[in-house]
Amino acid sequence: MKLLSLARDLQRRKARERQSLFVAEGVRAVEELLASPLTVVGALVTADASASDRFGKVRSAIEERRIEVAEVSDRDFLSASDTDAPQGVLAVAEIPDRSLASIALSDRARVLVLDAIQDPGNVGTILRTAAAFGIAASIAMPGTVDLWNAKVVRSAMGALFHHHALHASWSQLDEFLAQAGVTLWGADAAGARLGDRGAPPRLAIAVGNEGSGPTSDARSRATHMVSIPTAPNVESLNVAVATGILLHHLRP
């Protein structure tokens, strides 16, 4: 039951960071993972799941790649699951080695900075949106939920497997922005209306959670704060929705 113990252990962020492994749970997530360039080290399944046609195809793909498979009881699977209604399949894969230095920037690149966003569902949706709009990279700052949290992985719906997303410190971000010639803006309800000012060729936009807004670290570094015009009786937008609007408007 080595794979079962490993999957249980990977529910903890420290274990994921120590072993550089993460879990993708559910048929859709495992399908997307198998279609990605990431290295899958094992899979956990239940006997009932193996009876479905769709899972049969997933399991065949796993076996064709000679990936280790452990079949467990529903009860044991539930102990490693992170969902309310487990589908009976999860895979363990290596966290890709991504760095700020390896971000590919065009002349009109856009970079997303996640400023202490803690809700994993929002972060997963944001990463999926960033990938859809051709954002060069998404950089998670201190205080942001672990990008390889199982709920983030599931909400990103495969985007995390190919979109250049990684964690960094503020000092690392400072160095990257300076060396790459990227201007940092921040999103804030009190900022200038989006569209009132032309965006620089290389731009990073920092988004924070709707509860507290940008952190002092983001505010002190941003050269310009922008806001999304909304009706006066609406206090704020969900951060994933707001980020989608911002990225669509500012896309390269």
PDB file of C-alpha atoms in Angstrom:
ATOM      1  CA  MET A   1       0.000   0.000   0.000  1.00  0.00           C
ATOM      2  CA  LYS A   2       2.898   2.339  -0.644  1.00  0.00           C
ATOM      3  CA  LEU A   3       0.920   4.406  -3.150  1.00  0.00           C
ATOM      4  CA  LEU A   4      -2.016   4.705  -0.749  1.00  0.00           C
ATOM      5  CA  SER A   5       0.241   5.978   2.041  1.00  0.00           C
ATOM      6  CA  LEU A   6       1.913   8.376  -0.367  1.00  0.00           C
ATOM      7  CA  ALA A   7      -1.403   9.786  -1.606  1.00  0.00           C
ATOM      8  CA  ARG A   8      -2.549  10.294   1.975  1.00  0.00           C
ATOM      9  CA  ASP A   9       0.703  12.041   2.844  1.00  0.00           C
ATOM     10  CA  LEU A  10       0.432  14.365  -0.150  1.00  0.00           C
ATOM     11  CA  GLN A  11      -2.696  15.937   1.285  1.00  0.00           C
ATOM     12  CA  ARG A  12      -0.241  18.048   3.312  1.00  0.00           C
ATOM     13  CA  ARG A  13       1.613  20.960   1.704  1.00  0.00           C
ATOM     14  CA  LYS A  14       4.864  20.140   3.495  1.00  0.00           C
ATOM     15  CA  ALA A  15       4.809  16.626   2.085  1.00  0.00           C
ATOM     16  CA  ARG A  16       4.211  17.925  -1.445  1.00  0.00           C
ATOM     17  CA  GLU A  17       7.081  20.365  -1.114  1.00  0.00           C
ATOM     18  CA  ARG A  18       9.396  17.781   0.438  1.00  0.00           C
ATOM     19  CA  GLN A  19       8.744  15.103  -2.169  1.00  0.00           C
ATOM     20  CA  SER A  20       8.006  17.383  -5.156  1.00  0.00           C
ATOM     21  CA  LEU A  21       4.876  15.358  -5.870  1.00  0.00           C
ATOM     22  CA  PHE A  22       1.168  16.181  -6.120  1.00  0.00           C
ATOM     23  CA  VAL A  23      -2.161  14.400  -6.557  1.00  0.00           C
ATOM     24  CA  ALA A  24      -4.614  14.815  -9.430  1.00  0.00           C
ATOM     25  CA  GLU A  25      -7.990  13.308  -8.546  1.00  0.00           C
ATOM     26  CA  GLY A  26     -10.941  12.428 -10.747  1.00  0.00           C
ATOM     27  CA  VAL A  27     -11.286  11.030 -14.250  1.00  0.00           C
ATOM     28  CA  ARG A  28     -11.057  14.424 -15.978  1.00  0.00           C
ATOM     29  CA  ALA A  29      -7.981  15.509 -14.023  1.00  0.00           C
ATOM     30  CA  VAL A  30      -6.185  12.208 -14.647  1.00  0.00           C
ATOM     31  CA  GLU A  31      -7.059  12.344 -18.349  1.00  0.00           C
ATOM     32  CA  GLU A  32      -5.563  15.838 -18.593  1.00  0.00           C
ATOM     33  CA  LEU A  33      -2.505  14.755 -16.608  1.00  0.00           C
ATOM     34  CA  LEU A  34      -1.838  11.779 -18.876  1.00  0.00           C
ATOM     35  CA  ALA A  35      -2.062  14.081 -21.894  1.00  0.00           C
ATOM     36  CA  SER A  36       0.480  16.488 -20.399  1.00  0.00           C
ATOM     37  CA  PRO A  37       4.292  16.353 -20.369  1.00  0.00           C
ATOM     38  CA  LEU A  38       4.379  15.821 -16.602  1.00  0.00           C
ATOM     39  CA  THR A  39       5.754  12.590 -15.139  1.00  0.00           C
ATOM     40  CA  VAL A  40       3.146  10.343 -13.513  1.00  0.00           C
ATOM     41  CA  VAL A  41       4.606   8.022 -10.874  1.00  0.00           C
ATOM     42  CA  GLY A  42       1.538   6.019  -9.850  1.00  0.00           C
ATOM     43  CA  ALA A  43      -2.239   5.733  -9.753  1.00  0.00           C
ATOM     44  CA  LEU A  44      -4.763   4.690  -7.139  1.00  0.00           C
ATOM     45  CA  VAL A  45      -8.106   3.176  -8.170  1.00  0.00           C
ATOM     46  CA  THR A  46     -11.102   1.407  -6.668  1.00  0.00           C
ATOM     47  CA  ALA A  47     -12.613  -1.785  -8.066  1.00  0.00           C
ATOM     48  CA  ASP A  48     -15.932  -0.049  -8.812  1.00  0.00           C
ATOM     49  CA  ALA A  49     -14.254   2.717 -10.784  1.00  0.00           C
ATOM     50  CA  SER A  50     -12.568   0.219 -13.067  1.00  0.00           C
ATOM     51  CA  ALA A  51     -16.002  -0.945 -14.245  1.00  0.00           C
ATOM     52  CA  SER A  52     -16.852   2.341 -16.039  1.00  0.00           C
ATOM     53  CA  ASP A  53     -16.122   2.688 -19.761  1.00  0.00           C
ATOM     54  CA  ARG A  54     -14.435   6.057 -19.392  1.00  0.00           C
ATOM     55  CA  PHE A  55     -12.232   4.892 -16.590  1.00  0.00           C
ATOM     56  CA  GLY A  56     -11.401   1.767 -18.551  1.00  0.00           C
ATOM     57  CA  LYS A  57      -9.801   3.981 -21.185  1.00  0.00           C
ATOM     58  CA  VAL A  58      -7.906   5.929 -18.533  1.00  0.00           C
ATOM     59  CA  ARG A  59      -6.652   2.752 -16.890  1.00  0.00           C
ATOM     60  CA  SER A  60      -5.579   1.357 -20.250  1.00  0.00           C
ATOM     61  CA  ALA A  61      -3.599   4.517 -20.914  1.00  0.00           C
ATOM     62  CA  ILE A  62      -1.953   4.223 -17.502  1.00  0.00           C
ATOM     63  CA  GLU A  63      -1.021   0.592 -18.076  1.00  0.00           C
ATOM     64  CA  GLU A  64       0.304   1.268 -21.574  1.00  0.00           C
ATOM     65  CA  ARG A  65       2.756   3.739 -20.019  1.00  0.00           C
ATOM     66  CA  ARG A  66       3.767   1.138 -17.400  1.00  0.00           C
ATOM     67  CA  ILE A  67       2.666   3.360 -14.537  1.00  0.00           C
ATOM     68  CA  GLU A  68       2.244   1.581 -11.219  1.00  0.00           C
ATOM     69  CA  VAL A  69      -1.414   1.046 -10.264  1.00  0.00           C
ATOM     70  CA  ALA A  70      -2.746   0.129  -6.807  1.00  0.00           C
ATOM     71  CA  GLU A  71      -6.343  -1.077  -6.477  1.00  0.00           C
ATOM     72  CA  VAL A  72      -7.841  -0.316  -3.053  1.00  0.00           C
ATOM     73  CA  SER A  73     -11.164  -0.504  -1.265  1.00  0.00           C
ATOM     74  CA  ASP A  74     -13.609   2.400  -1.342  1.00  0.00           C
ATOM     75  CA  ARG A  75     -12.843   3.056   2.317  1.00  0.00           C
ATOM     76  CA  ASP A  76      -9.093   3.243   1.756  1.00  0.00           C
ATOM     77  CA  PHE A  77      -9.532   5.417  -1.318  1.00  0.00           C
ATOM     78  CA  LEU A  78     -11.687   7.827   0.675  1.00  0.00           C
ATOM     79  CA  SER A  79      -8.834   8.267   3.163  1.00  0.00           C
ATOM     80  CA  ALA A  80      -6.657   9.651   0.358  1.00  0.00           C
ATOM     81  CA  SER A  81      -9.408  11.563  -1.440  1.00  0.00           C
ATOM     82  CA  ASP A  82      -9.967  15.314  -1.295  1.00  0.00           C
ATOM     83  CA  THR A  83     -13.464  15.365  -2.816  1.00  0.00           C
ATOM     84  CA  ASP A  84     -16.975  14.988  -1.412  1.00  0.00           C
ATOM     85  CA  ALA A  85     -17.919  12.480  -4.123  1.00  0.00           C
ATOM     86  CA  PRO A  86     -14.779  10.535  -5.118  1.00  0.00           C
ATOM     87  CA  GLN A  87     -14.712   9.065  -8.623  1.00  0.00           C
ATOM     88  CA  GLY A  88     -12.391   6.258  -7.620  1.00  0.00           C
ATOM     89  CA  VAL A  89      -9.258   7.323  -9.462  1.00  0.00           C
ATOM     90  CA  LEU A  90      -6.317   9.564  -8.660  1.00  0.00           C
ATOM     91  CA  ALA A  91      -2.771   9.865  -9.924  1.00  0.00           C
ATOM     92  CA  VAL A  92       0.448  10.963  -8.275  1.00  0.00           C
ATOM     93  CA  ALA A  93       2.811  13.018 -10.431  1.00  0.00           C
ATOM     94  CA  GLU A  94       5.978  15.051 -10.178  1.00  0.00           C
ATOM     95  CA  ILE A  95       5.695  18.803  -9.634  1.00  0.00           C
ATOM     96  CA  PRO A  96       7.437  20.376 -12.644  1.00  0.00           C
ATOM     97  CA  ASP A  97      10.655  22.281 -12.040  1.00  0.00           C
ATOM     98  CA  ARG A  98       9.662  25.821 -13.021  1.00  0.00           C
ATOM     99  CA  SER A  99      11.578  29.018 -12.348  1.00  0.00           C
ATOM    100  CA  LEU A 100      11.278  32.739 -13.002  1.00  0.00           C
ATOM    101  CA  ALA A 101      14.356  32.535 -15.219  1.00  0.00           C
ATOM    102  CA  SER A 102      12.625  30.052 -17.529  1.00  0.00           C
ATOM    103  CA  ILE A 103       9.590  32.254 -18.229  1.00  0.00           C
ATOM    104  CA  ALA A 104       9.401  32.962 -21.951  1.00  0.00           C
ATOM    105  CA  LEU A 105       8.522  36.620 -22.542  1.00  0.00           C
ATOM    106  CA  SER A 106       7.546  38.122 -25.869  1.00  0.00           C
ATOM    107  CA  ASP A 107       7.821  41.847 -26.594  1.00  0.00           C
ATOM    108  CA  ARG A 108       4.219  42.268 -25.434  1.00  0.00           C
ATOM    109  CA  ALA A 109       4.075  39.748 -22.600  1.00  0.00           C
ATOM    110  CA  ARG A 110       1.632  39.626 -19.711  1.00  0.00           C
ATOM    111  CA  VAL A 111       2.387  38.111 -16.312  1.00  0.00           C
ATOM    112  CA  LEU A 112      -0.119  37.460 -13.517  1.00  0.00           C
ATOM    113  CA  VAL A 113       0.845  37.914  -9.863  1.00  0.00           C
ATOM    114  CA  LEU A 114      -1.324  36.165  -7.267  1.00  0.00           C
ATOM    115  CA  ASP A 115      -1.161  38.339  -4.155  1.00  0.00           C
ATOM    116  CA  ALA A 116      -2.147  36.270  -1.074  1.00  0.00           C
ATOM    117  CA  ILE A 117      -5.177  34.596  -2.674  1.00  0.00           C
ATOM    118  CA  GLN A 118      -6.162  31.797  -0.328  1.00  0.00           C
ATOM    119  CA  ASP A 119      -9.214  30.114  -1.839  1.00  0.00           C
ATOM    120  CA  PRO A 120      -8.071  27.076  -3.875  1.00  0.00           C
ATOM    121  CA  GLY A 121     -11.136  27.083  -6.118  1.00  0.00           C
ATOM    122  CA  ASN A 122     -10.516  30.706  -7.086  1.00  0.00           C
ATOM    123  CA  VAL A 123      -6.829  30.087  -7.709  1.00  0.00           C
ATOM    124  CA  GLY A 124      -7.531  27.085  -9.924  1.00  0.00           C
ATOM    125  CA  THR A 125     -10.068  29.057 -11.961  1.00  0.00           C
ATOM    126  CA  ILE A 126      -7.627  31.963 -12.251  1.00  0.00           C
ATOM    127  CA  LEU A 127      -4.858  29.696 -13.556  1.00  0.00           C
ATOM    128  CA  ARG A 128      -7.207  28.213 -16.137  1.00  0.00           C
ATOM    129  CA  THR A 129      -8.198  31.730 -17.239  1.00  0.00           C
ATOM    130  CA  ALA A 130      -4.568  32.869 -17.425  1.00  0.00           C
ATOM    131  CA  ALA A 131      -3.717  29.922 -19.649  1.00  0.00           C
ATOM    132  CA  ALA A 132      -6.719  30.656 -21.883  1.00  0.00           C
ATOM    133  CA  PHE A 133      -5.627  34.261 -22.461  1.00  0.00           C
ATOM    134  CA  GLY A 134      -2.010  33.432 -23.254  1.00  0.00           C
ATOM    135  CA  ILE A 135      -0.513  34.855 -20.056  1.00  0.00           C
ATOM    136  CA  ALA A 136       3.219  34.091 -19.991  1.00  0.00           C
ATOM    137  CA  ALA A 137       3.249  33.009 -16.340  1.00  0.00           C
ATOM    138  CA  SER A 138       1.327  33.112 -13.076  1.00  0.00           C
ATOM    139  CA  ILE A 139       3.454  33.827 -10.016  1.00  0.00           C
ATOM    140  CA  ALA A 140       2.084  33.033  -6.560  1.00  0.00           C
ATOM    141  CA  MET A 141       3.359  35.276  -3.798  1.00  0.00           C
ATOM    142  CA  PRO A 142       3.610  34.476  -0.061  1.00  0.00           C
ATOM    143  CA  GLY A 143       0.175  33.979   1.494  1.00  0.00           C
ATOM    144  CA  THR A 144      -1.257  32.362  -1.645  1.00  0.00           C
ATOM    145  CA  VAL A 145      -2.573  28.810  -1.365  1.00  0.00           C
ATOM    146  CA  ASP A 146      -0.231  26.076  -2.605  1.00  0.00           C
ATOM    147  CA  LEU A 147      -0.644  25.826  -6.379  1.00  0.00           C
ATOM    148  CA  TRP A 148      -0.413  22.016  -6.119  1.00  0.00           C
ATOM    149  CA  ASN A 149      -3.192  21.742  -3.555  1.00  0.00           C
ATOM    150  CA  ALA A 150      -5.607  19.066  -4.820  1.00  0.00           C
ATOM    151  CA  LYS A 151      -8.511  21.548  -5.062  1.00  0.00           C
ATOM    152  CA  VAL A 152      -6.378  23.979  -7.081  1.00  0.00           C
ATOM    153  CA  VAL A 153      -5.306  21.171  -9.414  1.00  0.00           C
ATOM    154  CA  ARG A 154      -8.904  20.077  -9.905  1.00  0.00           C
ATOM    155  CA  SER A 155     -10.262  23.609 -10.443  1.00  0.00           C
ATOM    156  CA  ALA A 156      -7.539  24.435 -12.968  1.00  0.00           C
ATOM    157  CA  MET A 157      -8.872  21.571 -15.118  1.00  0.00           C
ATOM    158  CA  GLY A 158      -5.534  20.697 -16.673  1.00  0.00           C
ATOM    159  CA  ALA A 159      -4.215  24.226 -17.148  1.00  0.00           C
ATOM    160  CA  LEU A 160      -1.721  23.821 -14.312  1.00  0.00           C
ATOM    161  CA  PHE A 161      -0.052  20.990 -16.198  1.00  0.00           C
ATOM    162  CA  HIS A 162       1.147  23.255 -19.017  1.00  0.00           C
ATOM    163  CA  HIS A 163       0.708  26.877 -17.886  1.00  0.00           C
ATOM    164  CA  HIS A 164       3.921  28.277 -16.331  1.00  0.00           C
ATOM    165  CA  ALA A 165       2.726  28.724 -12.724  1.00  0.00           C
ATOM    166  CA  LEU A 166       5.064  28.827  -9.744  1.00  0.00           C
ATOM    167  CA  HIS A 167       5.678  30.241  -6.279  1.00  0.00           C
ATOM    168  CA  ALA A 168       8.179  33.055  -5.610  1.00  0.00           C
ATOM    169  CA  SER A 169       9.196  35.540  -2.928  1.00  0.00           C
ATOM    170  CA  TRP A 170       8.805  39.284  -3.359  1.00  0.00           C
ATOM    171  CA  SER A 171      12.566  39.740  -3.639  1.00  0.00           C
ATOM    172  CA  GLN A 172      12.681  37.137  -6.398  1.00  0.00           C
ATOM    173  CA  LEU A 173       9.832  38.887  -8.188  1.00  0.00           C
ATOM    174  CA  ASP A 174      11.615  42.254  -7.866  1.00  0.00           C
ATOM    175  CA  GLU A 175      14.702  40.830  -9.532  1.00  0.00           C
ATOM    176  CA  PHE A 176      12.702  39.171 -12.303  1.00  0.00           C
ATOM    177  CA  LEU A 177      10.697  42.304 -13.127  1.00  0.00           C
ATOM    178  CA  ALA A 178      13.813  44.479 -13.210  1.00  0.00           C
ATOM    179  CA  GLN A 179      15.842  42.123 -15.375  1.00  0.00           C
ATOM    180  CA  ALA A 180      12.997  41.423 -17.802  1.00  0.00           C
ATOM    181  CA  GLY A 181      11.812  45.028 -18.062  1.00  0.00           C
ATOM    182  CA  VAL A 182       8.314  44.235 -16.811  1.00  0.00           C
ATOM    183  CA  THR A 183       6.130  46.933 -15.202  1.00  0.00           C
ATOM    184  CA  LEU A 184       3.950  45.915 -12.257  1.00  0.00           C
ATOM    185  CA  TRP A 185       0.385  47.173 -11.909  1.00  0.00           C
ATOM    186  CA  GLY A 186      -2.061  46.304  -9.153  1.00  0.00           C
ATOM    187  CA  ALA A 187      -5.812  45.760  -9.140  1.00  0.00           C
ATOM    188  CA  ASP A 188      -7.715  47.748  -6.544  1.00  0.00           C
ATOM    189  CA  ALA A 189     -11.277  49.068  -6.283  1.00  0.00           C
ATOM    190  CA  ALA A 190      -9.900  52.553  -5.594  1.00  0.00           C
ATOM    191  CA  GLY A 191      -7.588  52.522  -8.612  1.00  0.00           C
ATOM    192  CA  ALA A 192      -7.979  54.333 -11.913  1.00  0.00           C
ATOM    193  CA  ARG A 193     -10.631  52.995 -14.263  1.00  0.00           C
ATOM    194  CA  LEU A 194      -9.353  50.204 -16.466  1.00  0.00           C
ATOM    195  CA  GLY A 195      -8.723  51.580 -19.936  1.00  0.00           C
ATOM    196  CA  ASP A 196      -7.924  55.152 -18.875  1.00  0.00           C
ATOM    197  CA  ARG A 197      -4.243  54.449 -19.358  1.00  0.00           C
ATOM    198  CA  GLY A 198      -2.419  52.477 -22.040  1.00  0.00           C
ATOM    199  CA  ALA A 199      -0.629  49.366 -20.828  1.00  0.00           C
ATOM    200  CA  PRO A 200       3.158  49.063 -21.224  1.00  0.00           C
ATOM    201  CA  PRO A 201       4.500  46.393 -23.613  1.00  0.00           C
ATOM    202  CA  ARG A 202       5.559  44.072 -20.807  1.00  0.00           C
ATOM    203  CA  LEU A 203       3.124  44.129 -17.918  1.00  0.00           C
ATOM    204  CA  ALA A 204       2.552  42.173 -14.709  1.00  0.00           C
ATOM    205  CA  ILE A 205      -0.779  42.617 -12.948  1.00  0.00           C
ATOM    206  CA  ALA A 206      -1.161  41.771  -9.248  1.00  0.00           C
ATOM    207  CA  VAL A 207      -4.549  40.601  -8.009  1.00  0.00           C
ATOM    208  CA  GLY A 208      -5.459  40.078  -4.341  1.00  0.00           C
ATOM    209  CA  ASN A 209      -8.443  38.535  -2.605  1.00  0.00           C
ATOM    210  CA  GLU A 210     -11.694  40.498  -2.543  1.00  0.00           C
ATOM    211  CA  GLY A 211     -11.715  40.618   1.240  1.00  0.00           C
ATOM    212  CA  SER A 212      -8.529  42.568   1.903  1.00  0.00           C
ATOM    213  CA  GLY A 213      -7.413  43.696  -1.549  1.00  0.00           C
ATOM    214  CA  PRO A 214      -3.756  44.202  -2.457  1.00  0.00           C
ATOM    215  CA  THR A 215      -1.183  43.628   0.266  1.00  0.00           C
ATOM    216  CA  SER A 216       1.256  46.342   1.276  1.00  0.00           C
ATOM    217  CA  ASP A 217       3.965  44.449  -0.621  1.00  0.00           C
ATOM    218  CA  ALA A 218       1.990  44.728  -3.843  1.00  0.00           C
ATOM    219  CA  ARG A 219       0.944  48.335  -3.267  1.00  0.00           C
ATOM    220  CA  SER A 220       4.493  49.496  -2.588  1.00  0.00           C
ATOM    221  CA  ARG A 221       5.751  47.944  -5.823  1.00  0.00           C
ATOM    222  CA  ALA A 222       2.940  48.747  -8.252  1.00  0.00           C
ATOM    223  CA  THR A 223       3.486  51.786 -10.440  1.00  0.00           C
ATOM    224  CA  HIS A 224      -0.225  52.061 -11.223  1.00  0.00           C
ATOM    225  CA  MET A 225      -3.444  50.751  -9.661  1.00  0.00           C
ATOM    226  CA  VAL A 226      -6.425  49.950 -11.870  1.00  0.00           C
ATOM    227  CA  SER A 227     -10.054  49.116 -11.165  1.00  0.00           C
ATOM    228  CA  ILE A 228     -12.960  47.569 -13.060  1.00  0.00           C
ATOM    229  CA  PRO A 229     -15.919  49.946 -13.441  1.00  0.00           C
ATOM    230  CA  THR A 230     -18.996  48.472 -11.738  1.00  0.00           C
ATOM    231  CA  ALA A 231     -22.419  49.625 -10.584  1.00  0.00           C
ATOM    232  CA  PRO A 232     -22.190  51.811  -7.450  1.00  0.00           C
ATOM    233  CA  ASN A 233     -24.225  49.368  -5.355  1.00  0.00           C
ATOM    234  CA  VAL A 234     -21.755  46.493  -5.966  1.00  0.00           C
ATOM    235  CA  GLU A 235     -18.892  46.501  -3.483  1.00  0.00           C
ATOM    236  CA  SER A 236     -16.575  44.045  -5.227  1.00  0.00           C
ATOM    237  CA  LEU A 237     -16.284  41.172  -7.680  1.00  0.00           C
ATOM    238  CA  ASN A 238     -15.134  37.653  -6.987  1.00  0.00           C
ATOM    239  CA  VAL A 239     -11.376  37.638  -7.568  1.00  0.00           C
ATOM    240  CA  ALA A 240     -11.554  34.942 -10.247  1.00  0.00           C
ATOM    241  CA  VAL A 241     -14.211  36.905 -12.160  1.00  0.00           C
ATOM    242  CA  ALA A 242     -12.303  40.172 -11.784  1.00  0.00           C
ATOM    243  CA  THR A 243      -9.065  38.553 -12.921  1.00  0.00           C
ATOM    244  CA  GLY A 244     -10.780  37.204 -16.028  1.00  0.00           C
ATOM    245  CA  ILE A 245     -12.004  40.688 -16.942  1.00  0.00           C
ATOM    246  CA  LEU A 246      -8.584  42.215 -16.312  1.00  0.00           C
ATOM    247  CA  LEU A 247      -6.703  39.609 -18.325  1.00  0.00           C
ATOM    248  CA  HIS A 248      -9.138  39.824 -21.233  1.00  0.00           C
ATOM    249  CA  HIS A 249      -8.767  43.619 -21.353  1.00  0.00           C
ATOM    250  CA  LEU A 250      -4.994  43.603 -20.926  1.00  0.00           C
ATOM    251  CA  ARG A 251      -4.227  40.512 -23.031  1.00  0.00           C
ATOM    252  CA  PRO A 252      -1.212  40.920 -25.351  1.00  0.00           C
TER     253      PRO A 252
END
